[in-house]
Amino acid sequence: MNSQAQKTIEKANLSVDERWTEVRKQLDEARASYNQAGEMSGEEIKSALKKRAKLLAARSKDEGKGAGEKLDVVEFLLAHEKYAIELSCIREVYPYKDCTPIPCTPSFVLGVINVRSRILSVVDLKEFFELPKQKITENSRVIILASDDMEFGVLADELKGVNSIPSEKIQPSLPTLTGLRAQYLKGVTAGGLVILDGLRILQDKRIVVNLEVE
């Protein structure tokens, strides 16, 4: 038996827990790589989540439990509160730097940035949601949202990572969540994670402003 065949057999004999440990290690390496580079592409995020989903499905099958639907999200902080937006609406995450203010725009529009020759506006959701202001730090990131006909960034105080949340863990709302945030709400978790509706943010004319001035 050649060495390649032996490796294939050894890999096939790995238990689900062992494979889960292996993928956890790969995810940790991906996160470490992200922290060093300061940015993460949508494809890198999707790849990490895909690996995680496969192992979760395998574990669920071995335990005899059906795997329910999950929502893939990117988690981040706004004014020390935990928020998330579904991965399907995110193109990439980029460091907040070299933002050029634009005159005659609402206060929640921070300006524009150049992301690999694409000029994108950046929106401060804290200002839009009337949350406490926070200083820009080295941890600040721009989460770039995109649809077929719209693309812009939203400022995050800090990126917390990617996650897959079971649909049954997402509640419709909280009594304490009112005002504009409630209008853009997709759901909340028992742990206090507020999941925003990325598609609605991309389509809402109150956020999507015309940056052209006469």
JSON list of C-alpha atoms in Angstrom, two decimals:
[
{"chain": "A", "resi": 1, "resn": "MET", "atom": "CA", "xyz": [0.00, 0.00, 0.00]},
{"chain": "A", "resi": 2, "resn": "ASN", "atom": "CA", "xyz": [1.48, 3.36, -1.00]},
{"chain": "A", "resi": 3, "resn": "SER", "atom": "CA", "xyz": [1.73, 6.31, 1.39]},
{"chain": "A", "resi": 4, "resn": "GLN", "atom": "CA", "xyz": [-1.04, 8.28, -0.34]},
{"chain": "A", "resi": 5, "resn": "ALA", "atom": "CA", "xyz": [-3.53, 5.46, 0.07]},
{"chain": "A", "resi": 6, "resn": "GLN", "atom": "CA", "xyz": [-2.53, 5.08, 3.73]},
{"chain": "A", "resi": 7, "resn": "LYS", "atom": "CA", "xyz": [-3.19, 8.80, 4.34]},
{"chain": "A", "resi": 8, "resn": "THR", "atom": "CA", "xyz": [-6.60, 8.51, 2.67]},
{"chain": "A", "resi": 9, "resn": "ILE", "atom": "CA", "xyz": [-7.58, 5.60, 4.93]},
{"chain": "A", "resi": 10, "resn": "GLU", "atom": "CA", "xyz": [-6.33, 7.37, 8.06]},
{"chain": "A", "resi": 11, "resn": "LYS", "atom": "CA", "xyz": [-8.34, 10.48, 7.16]},
{"chain": "A", "resi": 12, "resn": "ALA", "atom": "CA", "xyz": [-11.48, 8.41, 6.56]},
{"chain": "A", "resi": 13, "resn": "ASN", "atom": "CA", "xyz": [-11.07, 6.78, 9.98]},
{"chain": "A", "resi": 14, "resn": "LEU", "atom": "CA", "xyz": [-11.04, 10.10, 11.84]},
{"chain": "A", "resi": 15, "resn": "SER", "atom": "CA", "xyz": [-13.96, 10.43, 14.23]},
{"chain": "A", "resi": 16, "resn": "VAL", "atom": "CA", "xyz": [-16.37, 13.38, 13.90]},
{"chain": "A", "resi": 17, "resn": "ASP", "atom": "CA", "xyz": [-14.86, 14.96, 17.04]},
{"chain": "A", "resi": 18, "resn": "GLU", "atom": "CA", "xyz": [-11.36, 14.64, 15.60]},
{"chain": "A", "resi": 19, "resn": "ARG", "atom": "CA", "xyz": [-12.46, 16.17, 12.30]},
{"chain": "A", "resi": 20, "resn": "TRP", "atom": "CA", "xyz": [-14.23, 18.93, 14.22]},
{"chain": "A", "resi": 21, "resn": "THR", "atom": "CA", "xyz": [-10.99, 19.67, 16.09]},
{"chain": "A", "resi": 22, "resn": "GLU", "atom": "CA", "xyz": [-9.12, 19.78, 12.79]},
{"chain": "A", "resi": 23, "resn": "VAL", "atom": "CA", "xyz": [-11.57, 22.26, 11.25]},
{"chain": "A", "resi": 24, "resn": "ARG", "atom": "CA", "xyz": [-11.56, 24.38, 14.42]},
{"chain": "A", "resi": 25, "resn": "LYS", "atom": "CA", "xyz": [-7.80, 24.65, 13.98]},
{"chain": "A", "resi": 26, "resn": "GLN", "atom": "CA", "xyz": [-8.24, 25.72, 10.35]},
{"chain": "A", "resi": 27, "resn": "LEU", "atom": "CA", "xyz": [-10.80, 28.36, 11.36]},
{"chain": "A", "resi": 28, "resn": "ASP", "atom": "CA", "xyz": [-8.49, 29.69, 14.05]},
{"chain": "A", "resi": 29, "resn": "GLU", "atom": "CA", "xyz": [-5.70, 29.95, 11.48]},
{"chain": "A", "resi": 30, "resn": "ALA", "atom": "CA", "xyz": [-8.05, 31.82, 9.13]},
{"chain": "A", "resi": 31, "resn": "ARG", "atom": "CA", "xyz": [-9.04, 34.25, 11.88]},
{"chain": "A", "resi": 32, "resn": "ALA", "atom": "CA", "xyz": [-5.37, 34.80, 12.78]},
{"chain": "A", "resi": 33, "resn": "SER", "atom": "CA", "xyz": [-4.59, 35.49, 9.14]},
{"chain": "A", "resi": 34, "resn": "TYR", "atom": "CA", "xyz": [-7.46, 37.98, 9.03]},
{"chain": "A", "resi": 35, "resn": "ASN", "atom": "CA", "xyz": [-6.22, 39.78, 12.15]},
{"chain": "A", "resi": 36, "resn": "GLN", "atom": "CA", "xyz": [-2.79, 40.20, 10.60]},
{"chain": "A", "resi": 37, "resn": "ALA", "atom": "CA", "xyz": [-4.04, 41.39, 7.22]},
{"chain": "A", "resi": 38, "resn": "GLY", "atom": "CA", "xyz": [-6.79, 43.64, 8.57]},
{"chain": "A", "resi": 39, "resn": "GLU", "atom": "CA", "xyz": [-9.30, 42.53, 5.97]},
{"chain": "A", "resi": 40, "resn": "MET", "atom": "CA", "xyz": [-11.24, 39.46, 4.89]},
{"chain": "A", "resi": 41, "resn": "SER", "atom": "CA", "xyz": [-12.86, 38.83, 1.55]},
{"chain": "A", "resi": 42, "resn": "GLY", "atom": "CA", "xyz": [-16.34, 37.44, 1.19]},
{"chain": "A", "resi": 43, "resn": "GLU", "atom": "CA", "xyz": [-14.92, 34.26, -0.36]},
{"chain": "A", "resi": 44, "resn": "GLU", "atom": "CA", "xyz": [-12.63, 33.70, 2.66]},
{"chain": "A", "resi": 45, "resn": "ILE", "atom": "CA", "xyz": [-15.56, 34.13, 5.04]},
{"chain": "A", "resi": 46, "resn": "LYS", "atom": "CA", "xyz": [-17.74, 31.76, 2.99]},
{"chain": "A", "resi": 47, "resn": "SER", "atom": "CA", "xyz": [-14.95, 29.16, 2.84]},
{"chain": "A", "resi": 48, "resn": "ALA", "atom": "CA", "xyz": [-14.54, 29.17, 6.62]},
{"chain": "A", "resi": 49, "resn": "LEU", "atom": "CA", "xyz": [-18.28, 28.86, 7.17]},
{"chain": "A", "resi": 50, "resn": "LYS", "atom": "CA", "xyz": [-18.57, 26.07, 4.59]},
{"chain": "A", "resi": 51, "resn": "LYS", "atom": "CA", "xyz": [-15.99, 23.98, 6.43]},
{"chain": "A", "resi": 52, "resn": "ARG", "atom": "CA", "xyz": [-17.76, 24.60, 9.71]},
{"chain": "A", "resi": 53, "resn": "ALA", "atom": "CA", "xyz": [-21.16, 23.73, 8.28]},
{"chain": "A", "resi": 54, "resn": "LYS", "atom": "CA", "xyz": [-19.93, 20.38, 6.94]},
{"chain": "A", "resi": 55, "resn": "LEU", "atom": "CA", "xyz": [-18.61, 19.34, 10.34]},
{"chain": "A", "resi": 56, "resn": "LEU", "atom": "CA", "xyz": [-21.74, 20.51, 12.14]},
{"chain": "A", "resi": 57, "resn": "ALA", "atom": "CA", "xyz": [-23.84, 18.46, 9.71]},
{"chain": "A", "resi": 58, "resn": "ALA", "atom": "CA", "xyz": [-21.67, 15.39, 10.25]},
{"chain": "A", "resi": 59, "resn": "ARG", "atom": "CA", "xyz": [-21.89, 15.73, 14.04]},
{"chain": "A", "resi": 60, "resn": "SER", "atom": "CA", "xyz": [-25.67, 16.17, 13.88]},
{"chain": "A", "resi": 61, "resn": "LYS", "atom": "CA", "xyz": [-26.03, 13.08, 11.68]},
{"chain": "A", "resi": 62, "resn": "ASP", "atom": "CA", "xyz": [-23.90, 10.94, 13.98]},
{"chain": "A", "resi": 63, "resn": "GLU", "atom": "CA", "xyz": [-25.96, 12.03, 16.97]},
{"chain": "A", "resi": 64, "resn": "GLY", "atom": "CA", "xyz": [-29.17, 11.15, 15.13]},
{"chain": "A", "resi": 65, "resn": "LYS", "atom": "CA", "xyz": [-30.49, 14.69, 15.12]},
{"chain": "A", "resi": 66, "resn": "GLY", "atom": "CA", "xyz": [-31.79, 16.55, 12.08]},
{"chain": "A", "resi": 67, "resn": "ALA", "atom": "CA", "xyz": [-29.88, 19.72, 11.23]},
{"chain": "A", "resi": 68, "resn": "GLY", "atom": "CA", "xyz": [-32.19, 22.76, 11.02]},
{"chain": "A", "resi": 69, "resn": "GLU", "atom": "CA", "xyz": [-31.70, 25.80, 8.89]},
{"chain": "A", "resi": 70, "resn": "LYS", "atom": "CA", "xyz": [-28.96, 28.22, 9.87]},
{"chain": "A", "resi": 71, "resn": "LEU", "atom": "CA", "xyz": [-28.28, 31.87, 9.21]},
{"chain": "A", "resi": 72, "resn": "ASP", "atom": "CA", "xyz": [-24.66, 32.70, 8.36]},
{"chain": "A", "resi": 73, "resn": "VAL", "atom": "CA", "xyz": [-23.71, 36.10, 9.76]},
{"chain": "A", "resi": 74, "resn": "VAL", "atom": "CA", "xyz": [-20.78, 38.42, 10.40]},
{"chain": "A", "resi": 75, "resn": "GLU", "atom": "CA", "xyz": [-20.79, 39.69, 13.99]},
{"chain": "A", "resi": 76, "resn": "PHE", "atom": "CA", "xyz": [-19.50, 43.11, 15.03]},
{"chain": "A", "resi": 77, "resn": "LEU", "atom": "CA", "xyz": [-19.77, 45.78, 17.74]},
{"chain": "A", "resi": 78, "resn": "LEU", "atom": "CA", "xyz": [-21.64, 49.08, 17.62]},
{"chain": "A", "resi": 79, "resn": "ALA", "atom": "CA", "xyz": [-21.34, 51.23, 20.75]},
{"chain": "A", "resi": 80, "resn": "HIS", "atom": "CA", "xyz": [-20.41, 48.15, 22.82]},
{"chain": "A", "resi": 81, "resn": "GLU", "atom": "CA", "xyz": [-23.52, 46.27, 21.63]},
{"chain": "A", "resi": 82, "resn": "LYS", "atom": "CA", "xyz": [-23.41, 43.07, 19.57]},
{"chain": "A", "resi": 83, "resn": "TYR", "atom": "CA", "xyz": [-24.81, 43.22, 16.03]},
{"chain": "A", "resi": 84, "resn": "ALA", "atom": "CA", "xyz": [-24.73, 41.00, 12.96]},
{"chain": "A", "resi": 85, "resn": "ILE", "atom": "CA", "xyz": [-25.63, 41.11, 9.27]},
{"chain": "A", "resi": 86, "resn": "GLU", "atom": "CA", "xyz": [-26.27, 38.05, 7.14]},
{"chain": "A", "resi": 87, "resn": "LEU", "atom": "CA", "xyz": [-23.31, 36.91, 5.08]},
{"chain": "A", "resi": 88, "resn": "SER", "atom": "CA", "xyz": [-25.29, 36.90, 1.82]},
{"chain": "A", "resi": 89, "resn": "CYS", "atom": "CA", "xyz": [-25.35, 40.72, 1.88]},
{"chain": "A", "resi": 90, "resn": "ILE", "atom": "CA", "xyz": [-21.63, 41.16, 2.60]},
{"chain": "A", "resi": 91, "resn": "ARG", "atom": "CA", "xyz": [-18.98, 41.41, -0.12]},
{"chain": "A", "resi": 92, "resn": "GLU", "atom": "CA", "xyz": [-15.95, 41.88, 2.12]},
{"chain": "A", "resi": 93, "resn": "VAL", "atom": "CA", "xyz": [-14.57, 43.49, 5.27]},
{"chain": "A", "resi": 94, "resn": "TYR", "atom": "CA", "xyz": [-12.03, 46.28, 4.92]},
{"chain": "A", "resi": 95, "resn": "PRO", "atom": "CA", "xyz": [-9.97, 48.41, 7.34]},
{"chain": "A", "resi": 96, "resn": "TYR", "atom": "CA", "xyz": [-11.35, 51.90, 7.97]},
{"chain": "A", "resi": 97, "resn": "LYS", "atom": "CA", "xyz": [-8.73, 54.24, 6.54]},
{"chain": "A", "resi": 98, "resn": "ASP", "atom": "CA", "xyz": [-8.32, 57.25, 4.25]},
{"chain": "A", "resi": 99, "resn": "CYS", "atom": "CA", "xyz": [-12.01, 58.17, 4.38]},
{"chain": "A", "resi": 100, "resn": "THR", "atom": "CA", "xyz": [-12.69, 61.43, 2.51]},
{"chain": "A", "resi": 101, "resn": "PRO", "atom": "CA", "xyz": [-15.61, 63.51, 3.85]},
{"chain": "A", "resi": 102, "resn": "ILE", "atom": "CA", "xyz": [-18.23, 64.60, 1.31]},
{"chain": "A", "resi": 103, "resn": "PRO", "atom": "CA", "xyz": [-19.98, 67.98, 1.75]},
{"chain": "A", "resi": 104, "resn": "CYS", "atom": "CA", "xyz": [-23.77, 68.37, 1.75]},
{"chain": "A", "resi": 105, "resn": "THR", "atom": "CA", "xyz": [-24.50, 64.83, 2.97]},
{"chain": "A", "resi": 106, "resn": "PRO", "atom": "CA", "xyz": [-26.31, 63.64, 6.12]},
{"chain": "A", "resi": 107, "resn": "SER", "atom": "CA", "xyz": [-24.28, 63.38, 9.32]},
{"chain": "A", "resi": 108, "resn": "PHE", "atom": "CA", "xyz": [-24.35, 59.57, 9.23]},
{"chain": "A", "resi": 109, "resn": "VAL", "atom": "CA", "xyz": [-22.44, 59.54, 5.92]},
{"chain": "A", "resi": 110, "resn": "LEU", "atom": "CA", "xyz": [-18.78, 59.57, 6.95]},
{"chain": "A", "resi": 111, "resn": "GLY", "atom": "CA", "xyz": [-17.44, 59.98, 3.42]},
{"chain": "A", "resi": 112, "resn": "VAL", "atom": "CA", "xyz": [-15.97, 57.77, 0.71]},
{"chain": "A", "resi": 113, "resn": "ILE", "atom": "CA", "xyz": [-13.10, 55.29, 0.60]},
{"chain": "A", "resi": 114, "resn": "ASN", "atom": "CA", "xyz": [-11.15, 53.71, -2.23]},
{"chain": "A", "resi": 115, "resn": "VAL", "atom": "CA", "xyz": [-11.32, 49.92, -2.13]},
{"chain": "A", "resi": 116, "resn": "ARG", "atom": "CA", "xyz": [-9.17, 48.56, -4.94]},
{"chain": "A", "resi": 117, "resn": "SER", "atom": "CA", "xyz": [-10.24, 51.32, -7.36]},
{"chain": "A", "resi": 118, "resn": "ARG", "atom": "CA", "xyz": [-13.90, 51.19, -6.24]},
{"chain": "A", "resi": 119, "resn": "ILE", "atom": "CA", "xyz": [-15.14, 54.41, -4.63]},
{"chain": "A", "resi": 120, "resn": "LEU", "atom": "CA", "xyz": [-17.64, 53.50, -1.89]},
{"chain": "A", "resi": 121, "resn": "SER", "atom": "CA", "xyz": [-19.56, 55.61, 0.59]},
{"chain": "A", "resi": 122, "resn": "VAL", "atom": "CA", "xyz": [-19.32, 54.72, 4.29]},
{"chain": "A", "resi": 123, "resn": "VAL", "atom": "CA", "xyz": [-22.33, 54.96, 6.62]},
{"chain": "A", "resi": 124, "resn": "ASP", "atom": "CA", "xyz": [-22.07, 55.24, 10.42]},
{"chain": "A", "resi": 125, "resn": "LEU", "atom": "CA", "xyz": [-24.97, 53.14, 11.72]},
{"chain": "A", "resi": 126, "resn": "LYS", "atom": "CA", "xyz": [-24.41, 54.46, 15.25]},
{"chain": "A", "resi": 127, "resn": "GLU", "atom": "CA", "xyz": [-25.24, 57.96, 14.04]},
{"chain": "A", "resi": 128, "resn": "PHE", "atom": "CA", "xyz": [-28.17, 56.68, 12.00]},
{"chain": "A", "resi": 129, "resn": "PHE", "atom": "CA", "xyz": [-29.58, 54.63, 14.91]},
{"chain": "A", "resi": 130, "resn": "GLU", "atom": "CA", "xyz": [-28.82, 57.43, 17.41]},
{"chain": "A", "resi": 131, "resn": "LEU", "atom": "CA", "xyz": [-26.47, 55.22, 19.43]},
{"chain": "A", "resi": 132, "resn": "PRO", "atom": "CA", "xyz": [-23.62, 56.62, 21.58]},
{"chain": "A", "resi": 133, "resn": "LYS", "atom": "CA", "xyz": [-20.67, 57.81, 19.53]},
{"chain": "A", "resi": 134, "resn": "GLN", "atom": "CA", "xyz": [-17.36, 55.94, 19.64]},
{"chain": "A", "resi": 135, "resn": "LYS", "atom": "CA", "xyz": [-13.87, 56.99, 18.61]},
{"chain": "A", "resi": 136, "resn": "ILE", "atom": "CA", "xyz": [-12.35, 55.52, 15.47]},
{"chain": "A", "resi": 137, "resn": "THR", "atom": "CA", "xyz": [-9.65, 53.03, 16.49]},
{"chain": "A", "resi": 138, "resn": "GLU", "atom": "CA", "xyz": [-7.32, 50.55, 14.82]},
{"chain": "A", "resi": 139, "resn": "ASN", "atom": "CA", "xyz": [-10.04, 47.93, 15.36]},
{"chain": "A", "resi": 140, "resn": "SER", "atom": "CA", "xyz": [-12.61, 49.87, 13.31]},
{"chain": "A", "resi": 141, "resn": "ARG", "atom": "CA", "xyz": [-13.68, 48.10, 10.13]},
{"chain": "A", "resi": 142, "resn": "VAL", "atom": "CA", "xyz": [-15.86, 48.81, 7.11]},
{"chain": "A", "resi": 143, "resn": "ILE", "atom": "CA", "xyz": [-18.31, 46.02, 6.32]},
{"chain": "A", "resi": 144, "resn": "ILE", "atom": "CA", "xyz": [-19.06, 46.34, 2.63]},
{"chain": "A", "resi": 145, "resn": "LEU", "atom": "CA", "xyz": [-22.67, 45.49, 1.80]},
{"chain": "A", "resi": 146, "resn": "ALA", "atom": "CA", "xyz": [-23.62, 44.68, -1.78]},
{"chain": "A", "resi": 147, "resn": "SER", "atom": "CA", "xyz": [-26.61, 43.73, -3.89]},
{"chain": "A", "resi": 148, "resn": "ASP", "atom": "CA", "xyz": [-27.11, 43.60, -7.65]},
{"chain": "A", "resi": 149, "resn": "ASP", "atom": "CA", "xyz": [-27.54, 47.37, -7.94]},
{"chain": "A", "resi": 150, "resn": "MET", "atom": "CA", "xyz": [-26.08, 48.84, -4.74]},
{"chain": "A", "resi": 151, "resn": "GLU", "atom": "CA", "xyz": [-22.81, 48.76, -2.80]},
{"chain": "A", "resi": 152, "resn": "PHE", "atom": "CA", "xyz": [-21.58, 50.75, 0.20]},
{"chain": "A", "resi": 153, "resn": "GLY", "atom": "CA", "xyz": [-19.86, 50.25, 3.54]},
{"chain": "A", "resi": 154, "resn": "VAL", "atom": "CA", "xyz": [-21.07, 50.44, 7.14]},
{"chain": "A", "resi": 155, "resn": "LEU", "atom": "CA", "xyz": [-18.70, 51.28, 9.96]},
{"chain": "A", "resi": 156, "resn": "ALA", "atom": "CA", "xyz": [-18.18, 48.70, 12.72]},
{"chain": "A", "resi": 157, "resn": "ASP", "atom": "CA", "xyz": [-16.34, 49.54, 15.94]},
{"chain": "A", "resi": 158, "resn": "GLU", "atom": "CA", "xyz": [-14.84, 46.06, 15.96]},
{"chain": "A", "resi": 159, "resn": "LEU", "atom": "CA", "xyz": [-15.29, 42.85, 13.99]},
{"chain": "A", "resi": 160, "resn": "LYS", "atom": "CA", "xyz": [-16.06, 39.80, 16.16]},
{"chain": "A", "resi": 161, "resn": "GLY", "atom": "CA", "xyz": [-16.06, 37.10, 13.49]},
{"chain": "A", "resi": 162, "resn": "VAL", "atom": "CA", "xyz": [-18.36, 34.84, 11.49]},
{"chain": "A", "resi": 163, "resn": "ASN", "atom": "CA", "xyz": [-21.00, 32.51, 12.87]},
{"chain": "A", "resi": 164, "resn": "SER", "atom": "CA", "xyz": [-23.82, 30.15, 11.85]},
{"chain": "A", "resi": 165, "resn": "ILE", "atom": "CA", "xyz": [-26.93, 30.66, 13.97]},
{"chain": "A", "resi": 166, "resn": "PRO", "atom": "CA", "xyz": [-29.72, 28.04, 14.04]},
{"chain": "A", "resi": 167, "resn": "SER", "atom": "CA", "xyz": [-32.98, 29.61, 12.88]},
{"chain": "A", "resi": 168, "resn": "GLU", "atom": "CA", "xyz": [-34.81, 28.35, 15.97]},
{"chain": "A", "resi": 169, "resn": "LYS", "atom": "CA", "xyz": [-32.44, 30.41, 18.14]},
{"chain": "A", "resi": 170, "resn": "ILE", "atom": "CA", "xyz": [-33.51, 33.66, 16.46]},
{"chain": "A", "resi": 171, "resn": "GLN", "atom": "CA", "xyz": [-36.40, 35.53, 18.08]},
{"chain": "A", "resi": 172, "resn": "PRO", "atom": "CA", "xyz": [-38.55, 38.09, 16.19]},
{"chain": "A", "resi": 173, "resn": "SER", "atom": "CA", "xyz": [-37.81, 41.04, 18.50]},
{"chain": "A", "resi": 174, "resn": "LEU", "atom": "CA", "xyz": [-37.19, 42.38, 22.00]},
{"chain": "A", "resi": 175, "resn": "PRO", "atom": "CA", "xyz": [-39.49, 44.81, 23.88]},
{"chain": "A", "resi": 176, "resn": "THR", "atom": "CA", "xyz": [-36.49, 47.04, 24.57]},
{"chain": "A", "resi": 177, "resn": "LEU", "atom": "CA", "xyz": [-35.50, 47.28, 20.92]},
{"chain": "A", "resi": 178, "resn": "THR", "atom": "CA", "xyz": [-37.36, 50.31, 19.56]},
{"chain": "A", "resi": 179, "resn": "GLY", "atom": "CA", "xyz": [-36.90, 53.19, 17.13]},
{"chain": "A", "resi": 180, "resn": "LEU", "atom": "CA", "xyz": [-35.00, 52.92, 13.88]},
{"chain": "A", "resi": 181, "resn": "ARG", "atom": "CA", "xyz": [-33.15, 49.78, 14.90]},
{"chain": "A", "resi": 182, "resn": "ALA", "atom": "CA", "xyz": [-36.44, 47.89, 15.19]},
{"chain": "A", "resi": 183, "resn": "GLN", "atom": "CA", "xyz": [-37.30, 48.84, 11.60]},
{"chain": "A", "resi": 184, "resn": "TYR", "atom": "CA", "xyz": [-34.13, 47.18, 10.31]},
{"chain": "A", "resi": 185, "resn": "LEU", "atom": "CA", "xyz": [-34.36, 44.16, 12.59]},
{"chain": "A", "resi": 186, "resn": "LYS", "atom": "CA", "xyz": [-34.15, 40.63, 11.25]},
{"chain": "A", "resi": 187, "resn": "GLY", "atom": "CA", "xyz": [-34.10, 39.00, 14.68]},
{"chain": "A", "resi": 188, "resn": "VAL", "atom": "CA", "xyz": [-32.32, 38.69, 18.03]},
{"chain": "A", "resi": 189, "resn": "THR", "atom": "CA", "xyz": [-30.77, 35.81, 19.94]},
{"chain": "A", "resi": 190, "resn": "ALA", "atom": "CA", "xyz": [-31.07, 34.91, 23.61]},
{"chain": "A", "resi": 191, "resn": "GLY", "atom": "CA", "xyz": [-27.48, 36.11, 24.00]},
{"chain": "A", "resi": 192, "resn": "GLY", "atom": "CA", "xyz": [-28.43, 39.64, 22.94]},
{"chain": "A", "resi": 193, "resn": "LEU", "atom": "CA", "xyz": [-27.07, 39.54, 19.39]},
{"chain": "A", "resi": 194, "resn": "VAL", "atom": "CA", "xyz": [-29.09, 41.96, 17.21]},
{"chain": "A", "resi": 195, "resn": "ILE", "atom": "CA", "xyz": [-29.31, 40.67, 13.62]},
{"chain": "A", "resi": 196, "resn": "LEU", "atom": "CA", "xyz": [-29.94, 43.46, 11.12]},
{"chain": "A", "resi": 197, "resn": "ASP", "atom": "CA", "xyz": [-31.68, 43.00, 7.77]},
{"chain": "A", "resi": 198, "resn": "GLY", "atom": "CA", "xyz": [-28.85, 43.69, 5.32]},
{"chain": "A", "resi": 199, "resn": "LEU", "atom": "CA", "xyz": [-31.08, 43.68, 2.25]},
{"chain": "A", "resi": 200, "resn": "ARG", "atom": "CA", "xyz": [-33.38, 46.30, 3.76]},
{"chain": "A", "resi": 201, "resn": "ILE", "atom": "CA", "xyz": [-30.39, 48.48, 4.65]},
{"chain": "A", "resi": 202, "resn": "LEU", "atom": "CA", "xyz": [-29.19, 48.24, 1.05]},
{"chain": "A", "resi": 203, "resn": "GLN", "atom": "CA", "xyz": [-32.59, 49.20, -0.34]},
{"chain": "A", "resi": 204, "resn": "ASP", "atom": "CA", "xyz": [-33.75, 51.88, 2.11]},
{"chain": "A", "resi": 205, "resn": "LYS", "atom": "CA", "xyz": [-33.65, 55.35, 0.56]},
{"chain": "A", "resi": 206, "resn": "ARG", "atom": "CA", "xyz": [-33.14, 56.95, 3.98]},
{"chain": "A", "resi": 207, "resn": "ILE", "atom": "CA", "xyz": [-29.66, 55.38, 4.09]},
{"chain": "A", "resi": 208, "resn": "VAL", "atom": "CA", "xyz": [-28.85, 55.22, 0.38]},
{"chain": "A", "resi": 209, "resn": "VAL", "atom": "CA", "xyz": [-28.32, 58.89, -0.42]},
{"chain": "A", "resi": 210, "resn": "ASN", "atom": "CA", "xyz": [-27.26, 60.58, -3.63]},
{"chain": "A", "resi": 211, "resn": "LEU", "atom": "CA", "xyz": [-23.74, 61.85, -3.07]},
{"chain": "A", "resi": 212, "resn": "GLU", "atom": "CA", "xyz": [-23.82, 64.13, -6.09]},
{"chain": "A", "resi": 213, "resn": "VAL", "atom": "CA", "xyz": [-24.17, 67.85, -5.31]},
{"chain": "A", "resi": 214, "resn": "GLU", "atom": "CA", "xyz": [-24.92, 70.72, -7.63]}
]
